[in-house]
Short mmCIF file of C-alpha atoms and ligand atoms in Angstrom, two decimals:
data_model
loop_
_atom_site.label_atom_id
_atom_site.label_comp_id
_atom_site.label_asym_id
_atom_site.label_seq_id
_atom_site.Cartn_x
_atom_site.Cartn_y
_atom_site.Cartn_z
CA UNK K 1 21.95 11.47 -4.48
CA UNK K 2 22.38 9.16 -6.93
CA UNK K 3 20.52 5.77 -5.51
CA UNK K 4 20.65 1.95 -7.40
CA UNK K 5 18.90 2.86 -10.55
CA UNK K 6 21.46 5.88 -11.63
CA UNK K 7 24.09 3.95 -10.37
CA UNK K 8 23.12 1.24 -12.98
CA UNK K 9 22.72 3.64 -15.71
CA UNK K 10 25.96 5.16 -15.34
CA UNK K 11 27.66 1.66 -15.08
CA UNK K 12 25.50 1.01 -18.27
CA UNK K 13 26.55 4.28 -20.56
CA UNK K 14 30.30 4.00 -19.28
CA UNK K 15 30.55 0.07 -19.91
CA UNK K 16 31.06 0.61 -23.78
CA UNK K 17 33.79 3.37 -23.80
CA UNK K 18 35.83 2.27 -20.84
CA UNK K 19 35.74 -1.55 -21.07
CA UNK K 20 38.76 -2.75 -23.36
CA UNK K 21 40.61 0.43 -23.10
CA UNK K 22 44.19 1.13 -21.57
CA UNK K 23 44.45 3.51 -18.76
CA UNK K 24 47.48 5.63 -19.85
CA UNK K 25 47.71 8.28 -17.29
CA UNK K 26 45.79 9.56 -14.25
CA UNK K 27 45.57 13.18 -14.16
CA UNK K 28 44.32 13.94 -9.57
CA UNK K 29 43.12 17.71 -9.56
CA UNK K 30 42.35 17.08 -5.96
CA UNK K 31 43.75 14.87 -3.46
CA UNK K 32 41.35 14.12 -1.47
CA UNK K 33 38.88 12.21 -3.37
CA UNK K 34 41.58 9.53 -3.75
CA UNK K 35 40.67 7.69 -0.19
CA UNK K 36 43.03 4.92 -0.41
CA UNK K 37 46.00 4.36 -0.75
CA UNK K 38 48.12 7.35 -1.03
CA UNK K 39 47.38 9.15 -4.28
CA UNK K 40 50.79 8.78 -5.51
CA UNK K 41 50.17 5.04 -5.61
CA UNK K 42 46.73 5.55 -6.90
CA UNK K 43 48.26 6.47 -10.05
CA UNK K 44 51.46 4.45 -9.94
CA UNK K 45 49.08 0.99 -9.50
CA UNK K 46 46.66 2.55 -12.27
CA UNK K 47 48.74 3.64 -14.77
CA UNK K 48 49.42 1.43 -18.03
CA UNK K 49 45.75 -1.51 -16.66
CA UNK K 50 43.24 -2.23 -18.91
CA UNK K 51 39.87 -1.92 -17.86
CA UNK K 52 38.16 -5.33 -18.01
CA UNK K 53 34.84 -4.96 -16.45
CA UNK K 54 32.53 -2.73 -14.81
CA UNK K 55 30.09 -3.57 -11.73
CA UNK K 56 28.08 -2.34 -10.02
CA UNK K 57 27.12 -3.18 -6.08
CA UNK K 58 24.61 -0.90 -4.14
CA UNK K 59 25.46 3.08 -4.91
CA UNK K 60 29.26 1.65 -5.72
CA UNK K 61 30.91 1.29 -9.25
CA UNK K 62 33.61 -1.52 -9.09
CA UNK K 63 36.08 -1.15 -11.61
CA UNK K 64 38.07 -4.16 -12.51
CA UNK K 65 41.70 -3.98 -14.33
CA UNK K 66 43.28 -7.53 -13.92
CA UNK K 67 43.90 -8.22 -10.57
CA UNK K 68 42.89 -4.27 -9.33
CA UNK K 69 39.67 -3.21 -8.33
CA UNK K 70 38.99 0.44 -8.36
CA UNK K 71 35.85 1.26 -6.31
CA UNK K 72 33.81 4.66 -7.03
CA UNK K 73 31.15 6.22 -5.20
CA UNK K 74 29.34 8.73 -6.22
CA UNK K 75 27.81 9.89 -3.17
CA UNK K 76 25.70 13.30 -2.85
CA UNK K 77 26.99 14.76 -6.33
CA UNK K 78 29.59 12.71 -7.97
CA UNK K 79 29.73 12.50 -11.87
CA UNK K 80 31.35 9.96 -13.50
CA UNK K 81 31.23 10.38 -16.96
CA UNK K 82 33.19 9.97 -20.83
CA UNK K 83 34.24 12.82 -22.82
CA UNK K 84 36.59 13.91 -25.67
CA UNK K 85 40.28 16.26 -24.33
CA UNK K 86 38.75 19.14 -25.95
CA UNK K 87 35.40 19.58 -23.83
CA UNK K 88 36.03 22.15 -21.51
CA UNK K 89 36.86 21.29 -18.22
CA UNK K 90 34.33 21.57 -15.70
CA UNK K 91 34.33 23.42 -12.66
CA UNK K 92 34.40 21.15 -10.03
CA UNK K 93 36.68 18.42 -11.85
CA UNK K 94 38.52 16.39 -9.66
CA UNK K 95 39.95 13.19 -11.65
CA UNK K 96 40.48 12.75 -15.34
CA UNK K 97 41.33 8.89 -16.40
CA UNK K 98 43.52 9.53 -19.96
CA UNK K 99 42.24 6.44 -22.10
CA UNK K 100 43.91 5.38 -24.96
CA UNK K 101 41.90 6.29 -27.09
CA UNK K 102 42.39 9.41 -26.35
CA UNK K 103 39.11 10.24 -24.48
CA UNK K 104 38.91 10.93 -20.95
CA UNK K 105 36.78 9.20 -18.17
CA UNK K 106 36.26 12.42 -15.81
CA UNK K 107 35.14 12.64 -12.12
CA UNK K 108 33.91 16.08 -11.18
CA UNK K 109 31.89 16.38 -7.66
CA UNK K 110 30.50 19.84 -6.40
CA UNK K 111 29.68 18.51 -3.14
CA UNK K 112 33.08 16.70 -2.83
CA UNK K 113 31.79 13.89 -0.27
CA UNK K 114 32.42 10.58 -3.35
CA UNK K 115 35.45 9.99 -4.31
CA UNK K 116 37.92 6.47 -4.75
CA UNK K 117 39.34 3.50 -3.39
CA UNK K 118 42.06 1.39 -5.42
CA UNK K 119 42.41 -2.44 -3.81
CA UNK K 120 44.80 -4.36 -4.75
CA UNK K 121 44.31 -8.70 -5.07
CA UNK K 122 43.82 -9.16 -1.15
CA UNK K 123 41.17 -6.62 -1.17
CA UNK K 124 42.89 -4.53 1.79
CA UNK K 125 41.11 -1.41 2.35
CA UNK K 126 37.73 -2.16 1.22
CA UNK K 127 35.38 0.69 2.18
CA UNK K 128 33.38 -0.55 5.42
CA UNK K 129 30.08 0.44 3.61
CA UNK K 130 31.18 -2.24 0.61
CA UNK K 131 32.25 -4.60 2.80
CA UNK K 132 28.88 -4.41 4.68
CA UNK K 133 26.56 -4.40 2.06
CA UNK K 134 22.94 -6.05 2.34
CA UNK K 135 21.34 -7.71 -0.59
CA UNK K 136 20.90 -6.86 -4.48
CA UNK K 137 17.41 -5.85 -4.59
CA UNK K 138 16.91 -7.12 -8.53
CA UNK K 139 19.39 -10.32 -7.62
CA UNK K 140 17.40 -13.52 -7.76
CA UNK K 141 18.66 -14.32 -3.84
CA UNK K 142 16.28 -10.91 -2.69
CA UNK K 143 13.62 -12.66 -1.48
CA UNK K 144 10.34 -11.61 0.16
CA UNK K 145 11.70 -13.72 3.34
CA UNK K 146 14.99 -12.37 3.15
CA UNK K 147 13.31 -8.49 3.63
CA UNK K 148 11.29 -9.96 6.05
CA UNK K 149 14.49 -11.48 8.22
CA UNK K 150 16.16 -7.65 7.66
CA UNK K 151 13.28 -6.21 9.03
CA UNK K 152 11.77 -8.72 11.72
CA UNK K 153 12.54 -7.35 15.41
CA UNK K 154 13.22 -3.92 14.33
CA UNK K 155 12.15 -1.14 16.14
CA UNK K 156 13.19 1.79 13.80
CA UNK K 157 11.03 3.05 11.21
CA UNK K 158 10.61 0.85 7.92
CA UNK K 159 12.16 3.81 6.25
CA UNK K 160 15.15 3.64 8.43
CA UNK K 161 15.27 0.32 7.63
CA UNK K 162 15.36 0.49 4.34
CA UNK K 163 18.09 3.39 3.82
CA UNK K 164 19.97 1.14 6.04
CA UNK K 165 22.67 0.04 2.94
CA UNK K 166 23.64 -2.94 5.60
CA UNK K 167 19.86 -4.36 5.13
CA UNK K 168 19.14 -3.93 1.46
CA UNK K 169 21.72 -2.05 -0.90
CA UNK K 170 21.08 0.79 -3.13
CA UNK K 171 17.83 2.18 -2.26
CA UNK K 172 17.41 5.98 -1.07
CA UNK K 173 15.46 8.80 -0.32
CA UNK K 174 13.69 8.71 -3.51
CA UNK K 175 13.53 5.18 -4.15
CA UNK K 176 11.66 4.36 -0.51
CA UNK K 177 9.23 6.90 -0.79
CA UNK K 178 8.02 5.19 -4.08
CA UNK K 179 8.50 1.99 -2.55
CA UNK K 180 6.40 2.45 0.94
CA UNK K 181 3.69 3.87 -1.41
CA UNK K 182 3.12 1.43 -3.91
CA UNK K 183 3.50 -0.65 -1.18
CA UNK K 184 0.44 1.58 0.79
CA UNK K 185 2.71 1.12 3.99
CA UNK K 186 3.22 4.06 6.20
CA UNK K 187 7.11 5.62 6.40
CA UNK K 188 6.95 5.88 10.09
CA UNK K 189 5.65 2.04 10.87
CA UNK K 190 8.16 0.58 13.19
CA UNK K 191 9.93 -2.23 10.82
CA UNK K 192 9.22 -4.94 12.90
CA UNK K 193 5.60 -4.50 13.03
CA UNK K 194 5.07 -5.07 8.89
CA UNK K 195 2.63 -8.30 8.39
CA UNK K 196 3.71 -11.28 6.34
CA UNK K 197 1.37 -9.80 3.65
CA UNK K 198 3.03 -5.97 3.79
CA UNK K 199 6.57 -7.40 3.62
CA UNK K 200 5.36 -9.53 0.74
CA UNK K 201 3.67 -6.25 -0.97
CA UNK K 202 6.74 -4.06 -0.03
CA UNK K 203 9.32 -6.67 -1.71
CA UNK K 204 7.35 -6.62 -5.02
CA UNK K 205 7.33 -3.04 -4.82
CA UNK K 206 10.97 -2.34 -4.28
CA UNK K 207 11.96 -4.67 -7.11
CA UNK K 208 9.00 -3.18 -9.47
CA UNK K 209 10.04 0.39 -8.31
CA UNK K 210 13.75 -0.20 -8.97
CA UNK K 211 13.36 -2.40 -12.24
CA UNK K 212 11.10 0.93 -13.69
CA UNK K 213 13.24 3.29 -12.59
CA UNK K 214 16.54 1.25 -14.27
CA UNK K 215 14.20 1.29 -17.24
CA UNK K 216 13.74 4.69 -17.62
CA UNK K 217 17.53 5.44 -16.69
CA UNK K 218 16.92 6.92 -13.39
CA UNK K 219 15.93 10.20 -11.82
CA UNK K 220 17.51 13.43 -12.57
CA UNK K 221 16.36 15.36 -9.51
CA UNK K 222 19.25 17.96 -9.42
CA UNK K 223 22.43 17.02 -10.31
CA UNK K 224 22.37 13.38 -11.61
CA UNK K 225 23.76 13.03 -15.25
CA UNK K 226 24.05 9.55 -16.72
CA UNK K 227 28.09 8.35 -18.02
CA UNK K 228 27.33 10.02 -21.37
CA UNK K 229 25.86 13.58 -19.23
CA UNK K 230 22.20 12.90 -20.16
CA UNK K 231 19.71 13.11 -17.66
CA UNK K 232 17.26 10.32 -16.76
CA UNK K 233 13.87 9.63 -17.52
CA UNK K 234 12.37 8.60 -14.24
CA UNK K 235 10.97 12.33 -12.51
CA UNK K 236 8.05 12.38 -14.45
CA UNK K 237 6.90 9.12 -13.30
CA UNK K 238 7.34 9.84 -9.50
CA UNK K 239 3.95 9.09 -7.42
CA UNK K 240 4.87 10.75 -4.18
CA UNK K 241 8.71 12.13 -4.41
CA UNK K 242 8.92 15.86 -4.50
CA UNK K 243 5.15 15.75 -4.78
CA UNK K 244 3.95 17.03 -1.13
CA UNK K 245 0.98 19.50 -1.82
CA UNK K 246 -0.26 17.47 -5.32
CA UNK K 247 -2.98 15.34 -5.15
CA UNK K 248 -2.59 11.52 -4.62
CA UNK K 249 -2.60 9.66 -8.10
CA UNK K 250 -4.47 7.26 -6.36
CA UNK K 251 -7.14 8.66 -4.00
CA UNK K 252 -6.60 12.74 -4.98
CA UNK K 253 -5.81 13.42 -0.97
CA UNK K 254 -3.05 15.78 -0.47
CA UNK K 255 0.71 14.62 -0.38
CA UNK K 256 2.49 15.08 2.83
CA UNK K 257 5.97 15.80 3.00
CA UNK K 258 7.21 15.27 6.93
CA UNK K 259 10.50 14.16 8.55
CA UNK K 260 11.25 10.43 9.14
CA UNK K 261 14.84 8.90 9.39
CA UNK K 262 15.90 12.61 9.29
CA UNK K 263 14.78 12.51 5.87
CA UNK K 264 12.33 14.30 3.88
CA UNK K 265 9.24 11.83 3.38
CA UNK K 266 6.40 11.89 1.08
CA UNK K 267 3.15 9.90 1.60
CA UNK K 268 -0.06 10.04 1.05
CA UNK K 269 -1.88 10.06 4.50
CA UNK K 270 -4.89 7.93 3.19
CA UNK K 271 -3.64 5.52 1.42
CA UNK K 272 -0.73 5.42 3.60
CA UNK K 273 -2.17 5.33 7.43
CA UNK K 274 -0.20 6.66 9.75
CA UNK K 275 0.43 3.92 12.72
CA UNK K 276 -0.74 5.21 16.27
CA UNK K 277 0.85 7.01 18.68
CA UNK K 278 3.80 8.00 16.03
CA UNK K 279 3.94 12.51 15.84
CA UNK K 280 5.21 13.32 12.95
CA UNK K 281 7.38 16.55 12.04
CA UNK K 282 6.20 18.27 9.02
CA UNK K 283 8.70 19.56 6.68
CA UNK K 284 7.75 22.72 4.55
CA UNK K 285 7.53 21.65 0.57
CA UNK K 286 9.78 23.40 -1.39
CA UNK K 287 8.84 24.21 -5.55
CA UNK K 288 9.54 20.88 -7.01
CA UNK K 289 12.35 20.37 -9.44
CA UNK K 290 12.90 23.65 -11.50
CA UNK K 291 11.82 23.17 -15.21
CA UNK K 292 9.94 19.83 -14.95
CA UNK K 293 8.02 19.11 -17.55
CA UNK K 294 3.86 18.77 -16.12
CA UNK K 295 2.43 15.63 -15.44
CA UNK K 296 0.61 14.23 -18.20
CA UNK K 297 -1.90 11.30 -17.05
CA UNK K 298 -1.42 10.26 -13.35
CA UNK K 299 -0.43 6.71 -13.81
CA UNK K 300 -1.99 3.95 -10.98
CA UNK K 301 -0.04 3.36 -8.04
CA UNK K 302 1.45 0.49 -7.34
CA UNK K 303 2.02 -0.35 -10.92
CA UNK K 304 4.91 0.51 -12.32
CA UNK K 305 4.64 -2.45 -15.02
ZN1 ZN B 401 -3.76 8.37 -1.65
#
């Protein structure tokens, strides 16, 4: 699933060949990834607005065209990206935006779960998940004691916690795993119980995490293409995702891959002590990404400079 950092990179690689341009006609293959309003007034509002800006909050794209606001999210498998008419269509194409220029902004989504919202200048019908959002993680106002409030009191697991988009916006399965460890905190630690120091070390981490990971354009695990259909840079420099069975970069103990937050979780059980009392589920590894290039030099945890 496309988390924060390919969510920036496809706001990043779209912003040049959508921004400026006239939407001419809206093309809906399939119905229901037009969540509101009514797709006939999806394309009615859309038709003949100029895109004037491109956002990004959390996993969402926010489209503005004057006083519209057309919200994307990509969810499990949604790709949002720019190509010419003549590209063949794709299989699971769902939306083509006809730009003036002649090229297309397409929306194709194998899973099917992402799709669109169109608001209109009072904002009506605002997806709950937007409306709710916690903090920017790279925003100047994400502060160590703002992750500290989020977490303070809670009983949940610190990974819970922070897939929680209400707490902290845009981080996910992959993007906590890296976190926790550079951060040498356990998945499973109830969120509540993190020290002053640990919610210090796991704030510094998020934003380093995230700020390398926008860097190198994101992670192309599976399915995750950037607005121009490149892949991202980011696998390659994973510590602990999709590495259960490897050796630790840091300490060369064995990574674990168990259940937390219904999630797949990767940790390293040395550097990352498990808190007492907690059983954990372990999940069976499968063969990492198909076709990844090998690891060349096992960079230090933790840095991500
Ligand atoms: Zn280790």
């Amino acid at each position: 699933m496309p988390e924060l950092p390919e969510v920036e990179t496809v706001r990043r690689t779209l912003y040049p060949r959508v921004v400026g341009r006239r939407l001419e006609r809206v093309e809906i293959l399939t119905e229901r990834q037009i969540f509101h309003p009514d797709p006939g007034t999806f394309r009615a509002e859309l038709e003949g607005a100029v895109f004037d800006d491109i956002e990004r909050r959390g996993k969402y794209l926010l489209f503005s065209l004057g006083p519209l606001l057309l919200v994307a999210h990509l969810r499990m498998s949604g790709h949002l990206f720019v190509c010419g008419p003549e590209a063949p269509r794709q299989k699971h194409l769902h939306v083509v935006f006809h730009l003036d220029d002649g090229q297309e902004l397409r929306y194709v989504d194998q899973r099917k779960f992402g799709g669109f919202h169109l608001l209109g200048p009072d904002r009506q019908g605002m997806p709950r998940g937007l409306a709710n959002l916690g903090p920017e993680p790279l925003s100047p106002s994400f502060t160590p004691d703002v992750l500290a409030a989020a977490l303070a009191g809670r009983q949940t697991s610190v990974k819970a916690a922070l897939l929680n988009q209400a707490l902290v916006a845009g981080l996910g399965n992959i993007y906590v795993d890296e976190a926790l460890f550079c951060a040498r905190i356990h998945p499973a630690r109830p969120a509540g119980t993190l020290t002053e120091e640990e919610v210090a070390r796991l704030h510094g981490c998020i934003r380093r995490v995230l700020a390398r990971a926008v860097e190198k354009r994101g992670t192309t695990f599976s399915l995750y293409r950037d607005g121009e259909g490149n892949e991202g840079d980011m696998y390659d420099e994973l510590q602990v995702f999709d590495r259960a069975g490897e050796p630790c970069p840091a300490c060369g103990t064995t990574i674990q891959k168990v259940a937390v937050a219904q999630r797949g979780t990767h940790f390293c059980p040395r550097c990352q002590p498990a808190p007492e009392g907690v059983a954990l589920t372990p999940v069976r590894a499968r063969p990492g990404r198909r076709g990844r290039s090998v690891r060349v030099a096992a960079e230090p945890p933790g840095t991500y400079e």
